[in-house]
Amino acid sequence: MEVKIGVQHAPREIVLESGQSAEEVERVVAEALAGKSQLLSLTDEHGRKVLVPADRLAYVELGEPAPRKVGFGAL
């Protein structure tokens, strides 16, 4: 699933492909915004962690789960 994170005072958004479900990502974001944790922590499909200070979150956009692409594009 594609996740886009807007960060305050940053010119670009953070885009990552996460293996987590939409419900899991939504729960983690809600906990960060409620003050239960000071960092929003998400893991991408390659196992890399993305950490964003919760007080700097501008928005989080959740995309639809995309099936894996196989083969080459149409000619």
PDB file of C-alpha atoms in Angstrom:
ATOM      1  CA  MET A   1       0.000   0.000   0.000  1.00  0.00           C
ATOM      2  CA  GLU A   2       1.287   3.462  -0.815  1.00  0.00           C
ATOM      3  CA  VAL A   3       1.537   5.897   2.105  1.00  0.00           C
ATOM      4  CA  LYS A   4       2.218   9.615   1.604  1.00  0.00           C
ATOM      5  CA  ILE A   5       3.247  11.665   4.633  1.00  0.00           C
ATOM      6  CA  GLY A   6       3.244  15.456   4.607  1.00  0.00           C
ATOM      7  CA  VAL A   7       5.674  17.051   7.047  1.00  0.00           C
ATOM      8  CA  GLN A   8       5.345  20.645   8.230  1.00  0.00           C
ATOM      9  CA  HIS A   9       8.059  23.008   6.958  1.00  0.00           C
ATOM     10  CA  ALA A  10       9.308  20.410   4.460  1.00  0.00           C
ATOM     11  CA  PRO A  11       8.983  21.094   0.717  1.00  0.00           C
ATOM     12  CA  ARG A  12       8.395  17.444  -0.257  1.00  0.00           C
ATOM     13  CA  GLU A  13       6.244  14.659   1.065  1.00  0.00           C
ATOM     14  CA  ILE A  14       7.535  11.245   2.133  1.00  0.00           C
ATOM     15  CA  VAL A  15       6.245   8.412  -0.057  1.00  0.00           C
ATOM     16  CA  LEU A  16       6.695   4.751   0.863  1.00  0.00           C
ATOM     17  CA  GLU A  17       5.278   1.371  -0.022  1.00  0.00           C
ATOM     18  CA  SER A  18       4.217  -0.332   3.196  1.00  0.00           C
ATOM     19  CA  GLY A  19       3.396  -3.970   3.751  1.00  0.00           C
ATOM     20  CA  GLN A  20       1.147  -2.980   6.666  1.00  0.00           C
ATOM     21  CA  SER A  21      -2.619  -2.902   6.243  1.00  0.00           C
ATOM     22  CA  ALA A  22      -4.558   0.355   6.078  1.00  0.00           C
ATOM     23  CA  GLU A  23      -6.008  -0.352   9.528  1.00  0.00           C
ATOM     24  CA  GLU A  24      -2.540  -0.818  11.046  1.00  0.00           C
ATOM     25  CA  VAL A  25      -1.209   2.403   9.511  1.00  0.00           C
ATOM     26  CA  GLU A  26      -4.302   4.309  10.629  1.00  0.00           C
ATOM     27  CA  ARG A  27      -3.920   2.995  14.195  1.00  0.00           C
ATOM     28  CA  VAL A  28      -0.238   3.989  14.368  1.00  0.00           C
ATOM     29  CA  VAL A  29      -1.009   7.485  13.030  1.00  0.00           C
ATOM     30  CA  ALA A  30      -3.884   7.942  15.489  1.00  0.00           C
ATOM     31  CA  GLU A  31      -1.652   6.906  18.403  1.00  0.00           C
ATOM     32  CA  ALA A  32       1.022   9.394  17.336  1.00  0.00           C
ATOM     33  CA  LEU A  33      -1.503  12.212  16.998  1.00  0.00           C
ATOM     34  CA  ALA A  34      -3.120  11.365  20.358  1.00  0.00           C
ATOM     35  CA  GLY A  35       0.245  11.777  22.062  1.00  0.00           C
ATOM     36  CA  LYS A  36       0.755   8.107  22.959  1.00  0.00           C
ATOM     37  CA  SER A  37       4.074   8.175  21.079  1.00  0.00           C
ATOM     38  CA  GLN A  38       6.257  11.085  20.006  1.00  0.00           C
ATOM     39  CA  LEU A  39       7.224   9.479  16.702  1.00  0.00           C
ATOM     40  CA  LEU A  40       5.235   8.094  13.815  1.00  0.00           C
ATOM     41  CA  SER A  41       7.077   4.893  12.902  1.00  0.00           C
ATOM     42  CA  LEU A  42       6.276   3.001   9.686  1.00  0.00           C
ATOM     43  CA  THR A  43       8.170   0.195   7.952  1.00  0.00           C
ATOM     44  CA  ASP A  44       8.366  -0.058   4.168  1.00  0.00           C
ATOM     45  CA  GLU A  45       8.362  -3.241   2.070  1.00  0.00           C
ATOM     46  CA  HIS A  46      12.176  -3.457   2.213  1.00  0.00           C
ATOM     47  CA  GLY A  47      12.267  -3.374   6.017  1.00  0.00           C
ATOM     48  CA  ARG A  48      13.450   0.248   6.292  1.00  0.00           C
ATOM     49  CA  LYS A  49      11.890   2.330   9.064  1.00  0.00           C
ATOM     50  CA  VAL A  50      10.561   5.833   8.504  1.00  0.00           C
ATOM     51  CA  LEU A  51      10.338   7.963  11.642  1.00  0.00           C
ATOM     52  CA  VAL A  52       8.527  11.307  11.690  1.00  0.00           C
ATOM     53  CA  PRO A  53       8.031  13.482  14.792  1.00  0.00           C
ATOM     54  CA  ALA A  54       4.311  13.402  15.589  1.00  0.00           C
ATOM     55  CA  ASP A  55       4.146  17.151  16.172  1.00  0.00           C
ATOM     56  CA  ARG A  56       5.409  17.784  12.605  1.00  0.00           C
ATOM     57  CA  LEU A  57       2.759  15.720  10.787  1.00  0.00           C
ATOM     58  CA  ALA A  58       0.755  17.731   8.288  1.00  0.00           C
ATOM     59  CA  TYR A  59      -1.195  14.848   6.716  1.00  0.00           C
ATOM     60  CA  VAL A  60      -1.053  11.128   5.985  1.00  0.00           C
ATOM     61  CA  GLU A  61      -2.590   9.812   2.773  1.00  0.00           C
ATOM     62  CA  LEU A  62      -3.309   6.106   2.433  1.00  0.00           C
ATOM     63  CA  GLY A  63      -3.482   4.639  -1.066  1.00  0.00           C
ATOM     64  CA  GLU A  64      -5.215   1.486  -2.153  1.00  0.00           C
ATOM     65  CA  PRO A  65      -3.287  -1.766  -1.932  1.00  0.00           C
ATOM     66  CA  ALA A  66      -1.704  -2.392  -5.331  1.00  0.00           C
ATOM     67  CA  PRO A  67      -1.060  -5.851  -6.730  1.00  0.00           C
ATOM     68  CA  ARG A  68       2.549  -6.693  -7.553  1.00  0.00           C
ATOM     69  CA  LYS A  69       3.612  -5.741 -11.056  1.00  0.00           C
ATOM     70  CA  VAL A  70       4.922  -8.646 -13.073  1.00  0.00           C
ATOM     71  CA  GLY A  71       6.684  -8.591 -16.415  1.00  0.00           C
ATOM     72  CA  PHE A  72       7.290  -5.712 -18.745  1.00  0.00           C
ATOM     73  CA  GLY A  73       4.977  -2.857 -19.683  1.00  0.00           C
ATOM     74  CA  ALA A  74       2.847  -2.900 -22.804  1.00  0.00           C
ATOM     75  CA  LEU A  75       4.623  -1.822 -25.967  1.00  0.00           C
TER      76      LEU A  75
END
